Tab-separated table of C-alpha atoms and ligand atoms in Angstrom:
chain	number	residue	atom	x	y	z
K	1	MET	CA	117.646	85.182	42.859
K	2	SER	CA	119.231	88.522	41.599
K	3	PHE	CA	117.647	91.980	43.113
K	4	VAL	CA	117.227	93.600	40.348
K	5	PRO	CA	113.825	92.601	39.122
K	6	ASP	CA	112.891	90.188	36.114
K	7	GLY	CA	112.706	92.418	33.212
K	8	TRP	CA	113.818	96.213	34.332
K	9	GLN	CA	116.093	97.617	32.044
K	10	ALA	CA	117.321	100.762	32.540
K	11	SER	CA	115.354	103.544	30.932
K	12	SER	CA	117.808	105.873	28.879
K	13	SER	CA	116.652	108.790	30.881
K	14	GLU	CA	116.879	106.403	33.987
K	15	LEU	CA	119.156	108.762	35.857
K	16	ALA	CA	118.176	112.057	34.477
K	17	GLY	CA	118.644	115.230	36.558
K	18	LYS	CA	120.491	113.245	39.041
K	19	THR	CA	124.443	113.401	40.490
K	20	VAL	CA	126.282	110.402	41.743
K	21	LEU	CA	129.588	110.207	42.995
K	22	VAL	CA	131.581	107.399	42.063
K	23	THR	CA	135.000	106.749	43.769
K	24	GLY	CA	137.850	105.168	42.048
K	25	ALA	CA	136.401	106.092	38.543
K	26	ASN	CA	139.309	105.990	36.880
K	27	ARG	CA	139.238	102.104	36.356
K	28	GLY	CA	138.108	98.726	36.781
K	29	ILE	CA	134.038	98.557	38.222
K	30	GLY	CA	133.401	102.394	39.440
K	31	GLU	CA	134.667	103.225	34.816
K	32	ALA	CA	131.895	100.907	34.384
K	33	VAL	CA	129.866	102.215	36.532
K	34	ALA	CA	130.259	106.266	36.156
K	35	LEU	CA	130.268	105.943	32.407
K	36	SER	CA	127.014	103.435	32.589
K	37	CYS	CA	125.702	106.762	34.903
K	38	ALA	CA	126.615	108.857	32.350
K	39	GLN	CA	124.650	107.195	29.567
K	40	HIS	CA	122.039	107.182	31.766
K	41	GLY	CA	121.360	110.833	32.889
K	42	ALA	CA	123.757	111.467	35.525
K	43	GLU	CA	125.818	113.870	36.173
K	44	VAL	CA	128.458	112.394	37.024
K	45	LEU	CA	131.451	113.316	39.433
K	46	LEU	CA	134.600	111.581	39.026
K	47	LEU	CA	136.817	110.818	42.184
K	48	GLY	CA	140.220	108.983	42.652
K	49	ARG	CA	144.016	109.842	42.841
K	50	ASP	CA	145.091	109.299	39.316
K	51	ASP	CA	144.434	112.409	37.721
K	52	ALA	CA	145.388	111.091	33.959
K	53	LYS	CA	143.495	108.519	33.631
K	54	LEU	CA	140.555	110.667	35.157
K	55	ALA	CA	140.610	112.803	32.613
K	56	GLN	CA	140.813	109.913	30.472
K	57	VAL	CA	137.019	109.495	31.497
K	58	TYR	CA	136.009	112.741	31.575
K	59	ASP	CA	137.176	112.862	28.216
K	60	GLN	CA	134.796	109.458	27.130
K	61	ILE	CA	131.782	110.607	28.773
K	62	VAL	CA	131.823	114.351	27.228
K	63	ASP	CA	132.490	112.420	23.092
K	64	LEU	CA	129.058	109.921	23.708
K	65	GLY	CA	127.486	113.774	24.248
K	66	CYS	CA	126.724	112.325	27.883
K	67	PRO	CA	126.054	114.905	30.641
K	68	LYS	CA	129.308	117.227	31.402
K	69	PRO	CA	130.645	115.303	33.869
K	70	GLY	CA	132.906	116.460	37.313
K	71	ILE	CA	136.519	115.628	38.469
K	72	ILE	CA	137.491	115.134	41.891
K	73	PRO	CA	141.411	114.466	42.411
K	74	LEU	CA	141.557	112.772	45.921
K	75	ASP	CA	143.391	110.015	47.137
K	76	LEU	CA	142.025	108.097	49.663
K	77	THR	CA	144.969	107.073	52.012
K	78	THR	CA	144.214	111.127	52.876
K	79	ARG	CA	143.262	110.866	56.853
K	80	ASP	CA	142.662	114.032	57.626
K	81	PRO	CA	139.316	115.155	57.971
K	82	SER	CA	139.556	118.913	56.478
K	83	LEU	CA	140.224	117.699	53.352
K	84	TYR	CA	136.844	115.644	53.417
K	85	THR	CA	135.044	118.378	54.295
K	86	SER	CA	136.569	121.035	52.181
K	87	LEU	CA	135.643	119.030	49.200
K	88	ALA	CA	132.180	118.604	50.728
K	89	ASP	CA	131.800	122.290	51.665
K	90	GLU	CA	133.351	122.923	47.796
K	91	LEU	CA	130.504	121.365	46.520
K	92	SER	CA	127.875	123.248	48.566
K	93	GLY	CA	128.944	126.073	47.475
K	94	ALA	CA	128.667	125.093	43.370
K	95	ASN	CA	125.163	124.241	44.499
K	96	VAL	CA	125.938	120.218	44.183
K	97	VAL	CA	122.910	117.887	45.861
K	98	LEU	CA	123.701	114.782	45.597
K	99	ASP	CA	121.375	112.012	44.723
K	100	GLY	CA	124.156	108.800	44.351
K	101	LEU	CA	127.202	107.935	46.098
K	102	VAL	CA	129.207	104.477	45.071
K	103	HIS	CA	131.985	103.663	47.454
K	104	ASN	CA	134.022	101.565	44.943
K	105	ALA	CA	137.835	102.226	45.556
K	106	SER	CA	139.573	99.887	46.598
K	107	VAL	CA	143.743	98.096	47.629
K	108	LEU	CA	143.386	94.704	48.154
K	109	GLY	CA	146.429	95.001	49.838
K	110	GLU	CA	149.019	91.519	51.052
K	111	ARG	CA	147.515	88.276	50.168
K	112	ARG	CA	148.845	86.429	53.320
K	113	ALA	CA	148.605	85.398	56.593
K	114	LEU	CA	147.432	88.035	59.522
K	115	ALA	CA	150.439	87.382	61.185
K	116	GLN	CA	152.532	88.196	58.113
K	117	THR	CA	151.261	91.160	57.033
K	118	SER	CA	153.189	94.558	57.808
K	119	PRO	CA	150.880	96.998	59.584
K	120	GLU	CA	151.826	99.605	57.280
K	121	SER	CA	149.553	97.837	54.535
K	122	TRP	CA	147.255	96.743	57.357
K	123	ASN	CA	146.494	100.422	58.073
K	124	GLU	CA	146.392	101.234	54.490
K	125	VAL	CA	143.727	99.132	53.689
K	126	LEU	CA	141.852	100.269	56.694
K	127	GLN	CA	141.963	103.795	55.559
K	128	VAL	CA	140.813	103.160	52.132
K	129	ASN	CA	138.646	100.432	51.952
K	130	MET	CA	137.014	101.670	55.017
K	131	THR	CA	138.089	104.592	57.422
K	132	ALA	CA	137.635	107.223	53.907
K	133	VAL	CA	134.574	105.416	53.257
K	134	PHE	CA	133.342	106.652	56.818
K	135	LEU	CA	134.819	110.102	56.202
K	136	LEU	CA	133.746	110.528	53.177
K	137	THR	CA	130.048	109.951	53.873
K	138	ARG	CA	130.261	112.124	57.286
K	139	ALA	CA	131.001	114.884	55.140
K	140	LEU	CA	129.217	114.928	52.251
K	141	MET	CA	125.671	113.699	54.514
K	142	PRO	CA	124.130	117.131	54.093
K	143	LEU	CA	124.469	116.653	50.258
K	144	LEU	CA	122.861	113.311	50.433
K	145	GLY	CA	120.394	114.773	52.471
K	146	ALA	CA	119.144	117.362	50.459
K	147	ALA	CA	118.538	115.071	47.115
K	148	THR	CA	114.755	113.976	47.386
K	149	ALA	CA	115.567	110.401	47.789
K	150	ALA	CA	120.019	109.800	47.675
K	151	SER	CA	121.402	106.216	47.247
K	152	ILE	CA	124.376	104.998	49.083
K	153	VAL	CA	125.931	101.847	47.520
K	154	LEU	CA	128.692	100.492	49.515
K	155	THR	CA	130.809	97.837	47.838
K	156	SER	CA	131.388	94.549	49.510
K	157	SER	CA	133.069	91.275	48.683
K	158	GLY	CA	132.104	87.440	49.197
K	159	VAL	CA	135.305	87.368	51.534
K	160	GLY	CA	133.626	90.317	53.546
K	161	ARG	CA	130.371	87.787	54.522
K	162	LYS	CA	132.559	84.499	54.896
K	163	GLY	CA	135.768	85.427	55.917
K	164	LYS	CA	138.718	83.135	54.015
K	165	ALA	CA	142.635	82.500	54.770
K	166	TYR	CA	144.658	84.963	53.570
K	167	TRP	CA	143.074	87.408	52.536
K	168	GLY	CA	144.218	89.745	55.946
K	169	ALA	CA	142.481	92.981	55.772
K	170	TYR	CA	140.822	93.388	52.333
K	171	ALA	CA	138.564	90.871	54.473
K	172	VAL	CA	138.443	92.495	57.166
K	173	SER	CA	137.506	95.977	55.426
K	174	LYS	CA	134.836	94.045	53.618
K	175	PHE	CA	133.300	92.715	56.780
K	176	ALA	CA	133.849	96.587	58.423
K	177	THR	CA	131.693	97.683	55.388
K	178	GLU	CA	128.672	95.348	56.279
K	179	GLY	CA	128.911	96.389	59.605
K	180	TYR	CA	128.771	100.414	58.717
K	181	MET	CA	126.548	99.748	56.321
K	182	GLN	CA	124.314	98.311	59.405
K	183	VAL	CA	124.844	100.947	61.661
K	184	LEU	CA	123.851	103.574	59.255
K	185	ALA	CA	121.210	102.113	57.578
K	186	ASP	CA	119.612	101.736	61.126
K	187	GLU	CA	120.464	105.900	62.099
K	188	LEU	CA	118.603	106.215	59.053
K	189	GLY	CA	115.412	104.574	59.660
K	190	ALA	CA	112.703	104.360	57.468
K	191	THR	CA	112.230	107.886	57.954
K	192	SER	CA	115.180	109.329	56.043
K	193	SER	CA	115.446	110.273	52.802
K	194	VAL	CA	118.793	108.929	52.126
K	195	ARG	CA	119.154	104.875	51.530
K	196	VAL	CA	122.166	102.604	52.041
K	197	ASN	CA	123.033	99.320	50.890
K	198	SER	CA	125.879	96.921	50.382
K	199	LEU	CA	126.437	95.275	47.063
K	200	ASN	CA	128.826	92.115	46.285
K	201	PRO	CA	130.243	92.780	43.171
K	202	GLY	CA	131.395	88.662	42.482
K	203	ALA	CA	134.610	87.371	40.659
K	204	VAL	CA	134.854	90.695	37.946
K	205	ASN	CA	137.390	90.967	35.588
K	206	THR	CA	139.041	93.565	36.882
K	207	GLY	CA	142.955	95.082	37.660
K	208	MET	CA	141.997	93.313	41.535
K	209	ARG	CA	141.020	90.022	40.845
K	210	ARG	CA	143.310	89.118	38.157
K	211	THR	CA	145.938	90.238	40.591
K	212	ALA	CA	143.977	88.057	43.589
K	213	TYR	CA	143.869	85.293	41.303
K	214	PRO	CA	147.073	85.719	38.451
K	215	GLY	CA	146.279	81.691	37.511
K	216	GLU	CA	142.742	82.525	36.233
K	217	PRO	CA	142.294	82.941	32.718
K	218	PRO	CA	140.463	86.652	32.913
K	219	ASP	CA	138.148	85.700	30.788
K	220	THR	CA	136.406	83.024	33.220
K	221	ASN	CA	134.931	86.626	34.413
K	222	PRO	CA	132.132	89.137	33.167
K	223	MET	CA	133.550	92.285	32.163
K	224	PRO	CA	132.818	95.501	34.618
K	225	ASP	CA	130.018	96.657	32.009
K	226	ALA	CA	128.367	93.310	31.668
K	227	LEU	CA	126.937	94.028	35.505
K	228	THR	CA	126.514	98.003	36.006
K	229	ASP	CA	122.485	97.455	35.671
K	230	ARG	CA	122.880	96.086	39.258
K	231	TRP	CA	124.350	99.651	40.010
K	232	LEU	CA	121.843	101.405	37.856
K	233	TYR	CA	119.527	99.795	39.641
K	234	LEU	CA	120.469	100.546	42.629
K	235	LEU	CA	120.542	104.994	41.719
K	236	SER	CA	117.627	105.037	40.219
K	237	ASP	CA	114.214	105.166	42.061
K	238	ALA	CA	113.214	102.294	40.924
K	239	SER	CA	114.431	100.482	43.842
K	240	ARG	CA	113.321	102.700	46.011
K	241	LYS	CA	112.463	100.122	49.333
K	242	LEU	CA	116.197	98.382	49.220
K	243	HIS	CA	117.359	99.649	52.283
K	244	GLY	CA	120.111	98.028	54.838
K	245	GLN	CA	120.381	94.973	52.215
K	246	ALA	CA	123.629	93.302	51.590
K	247	LEU	CA	123.113	92.530	48.154
K	248	SER	CA	124.920	90.574	45.683
K	249	ALA	CA	125.264	91.263	41.596
K	250	GLN	CA	126.344	88.161	40.807
K	251	LYS	CA	124.806	84.021	41.677
K	252	SER	CA	127.503	82.830	44.165
W	1	NDP	P1	140.756	97.668	40.404
W	1	NDP	O1	141.531	97.226	41.521
W	1	NDP	O2	140.164	97.494	38.788
W	1	NDP	O3	140.187	98.916	41.013
W	1	NDP	C1	140.069	100.085	42.351
W	1	NDP	C2	140.179	101.523	41.626
W	1	NDP	O4	140.389	102.141	43.395
W	1	NDP	C3	140.747	101.999	40.960
W	1	NDP	O5	140.224	103.603	40.971
W	1	NDP	C4	141.849	102.831	42.135
W	1	NDP	O6	143.128	103.668	41.171
W	1	NDP	C5	140.792	102.954	43.743
W	1	NDP	N1	141.794	103.421	44.842
W	1	NDP	C6	142.468	103.065	45.142
W	1	NDP	N2	143.379	102.848	46.201
W	1	NDP	C7	142.936	104.241	46.153
W	1	NDP	C8	142.770	105.750	46.744
W	1	NDP	N3	144.300	105.627	47.411
W	1	NDP	N4	142.680	106.777	46.302
W	1	NDP	C9	141.602	107.180	45.387
W	1	NDP	N5	141.371	105.669	44.701
W	1	NDP	C10	141.754	104.801	44.848
W	1	NDP	O7	139.470	96.769	41.276
W	1	NDP	P2	137.708	96.438	40.840
W	1	NDP	O8	137.674	97.323	40.184
W	1	NDP	O9	137.858	95.117	40.734
W	1	NDP	O10	137.214	97.082	42.748
W	1	NDP	C11	135.811	98.088	42.652
W	1	NDP	C12	135.550	97.323	43.828
W	1	NDP	O11	135.081	95.891	43.487
W	1	NDP	C13	136.642	97.439	45.412
W	1	NDP	O12	135.513	97.503	46.061
W	1	NDP	C14	136.697	95.711	45.024
W	1	NDP	O13	136.873	95.812	46.727
W	1	NDP	C15	135.375	94.985	44.683
W	1	NDP	N6	135.062	93.749	44.916
W	1	NDP	C16	135.775	93.433	43.366
W	1	NDP	C17	135.607	92.227	42.739
W	1	NDP	C18	136.289	91.578	41.083
W	1	NDP	O14	136.078	90.546	40.645
W	1	NDP	N7	136.476	92.820	40.581
W	1	NDP	C19	135.578	91.091	43.856
W	1	NDP	C20	135.333	91.444	44.899
W	1	NDP	C21	134.222	92.839	45.559
W	1	NDP	P3	144.342	103.778	40.929
W	1	NDP	O15	143.938	103.341	39.428
W	1	NDP	O16	144.198	105.208	41.302
W	1	NDP	O17	145.153	102.768	42.119
């Protein structure tokens, strides 16, 4: 059964007045989620490392007549915690209150046995997929706490819930994401205004899926924009009671 109640549909103003930051907003699921949030009234902060592609998403949102978004250029291989805190300080200086934080950006890394995985690839995958999530959330927590009911959405994967050969550091990073979600959810408890859940998108027709499954016809899987209501629901006040849950966007 889906976690989105039967018949629930985001109204055109579902996220009006909310500010949502999406990482990896320049393509794939992140781009679709960012566009959909903007189309439902949110001011979206587009975070990524590809400035030109982020600018295209920005233009698309403006052309649609949605609230003007913001662009946050950041390469998540950045290990220096002070860059994350300066970003939070800059947003705070601009009086930004964060109602939603979608940790979407990830890298697949090497699809090979752990014994053959290079330490460089291991470190990059763990940095982008997990450590950057920790650094960014840690820095942004005051801005999330300032919102009435902020929602953090972590992006998981099937291989972050059941390990599979040759998924290496990627699978391990997604298990870590689930662990991080549980620890953070327990710390925030039932009293904090901030809630956190993890969401496994399932198979989606994106660059990452096509790289992971080169022999699969791409149209086997839904396009990202067919699934964005799951993210909208998690970011909307309709899901306020959902906290500390490992959720799935599709039936497995
Ligand atoms: P894509 O590969 O299409 O997009 C990945 C996004 O992450 C891109 O925007 C990419 O930006 C960004 N990113 C990667 N590295 C960095 C970095 N160092 N700094 C900033 N941004 C970075 O993947 P999907 O859209 O398919 O995946 C989105 C999420 O969903 C991921 O967390 C993935 O693990 C998860 N997922 C996807 C599934 C699928 O079938 N598609 C299945 C299960 C989980 P850039 O263009 O600059 O590389």
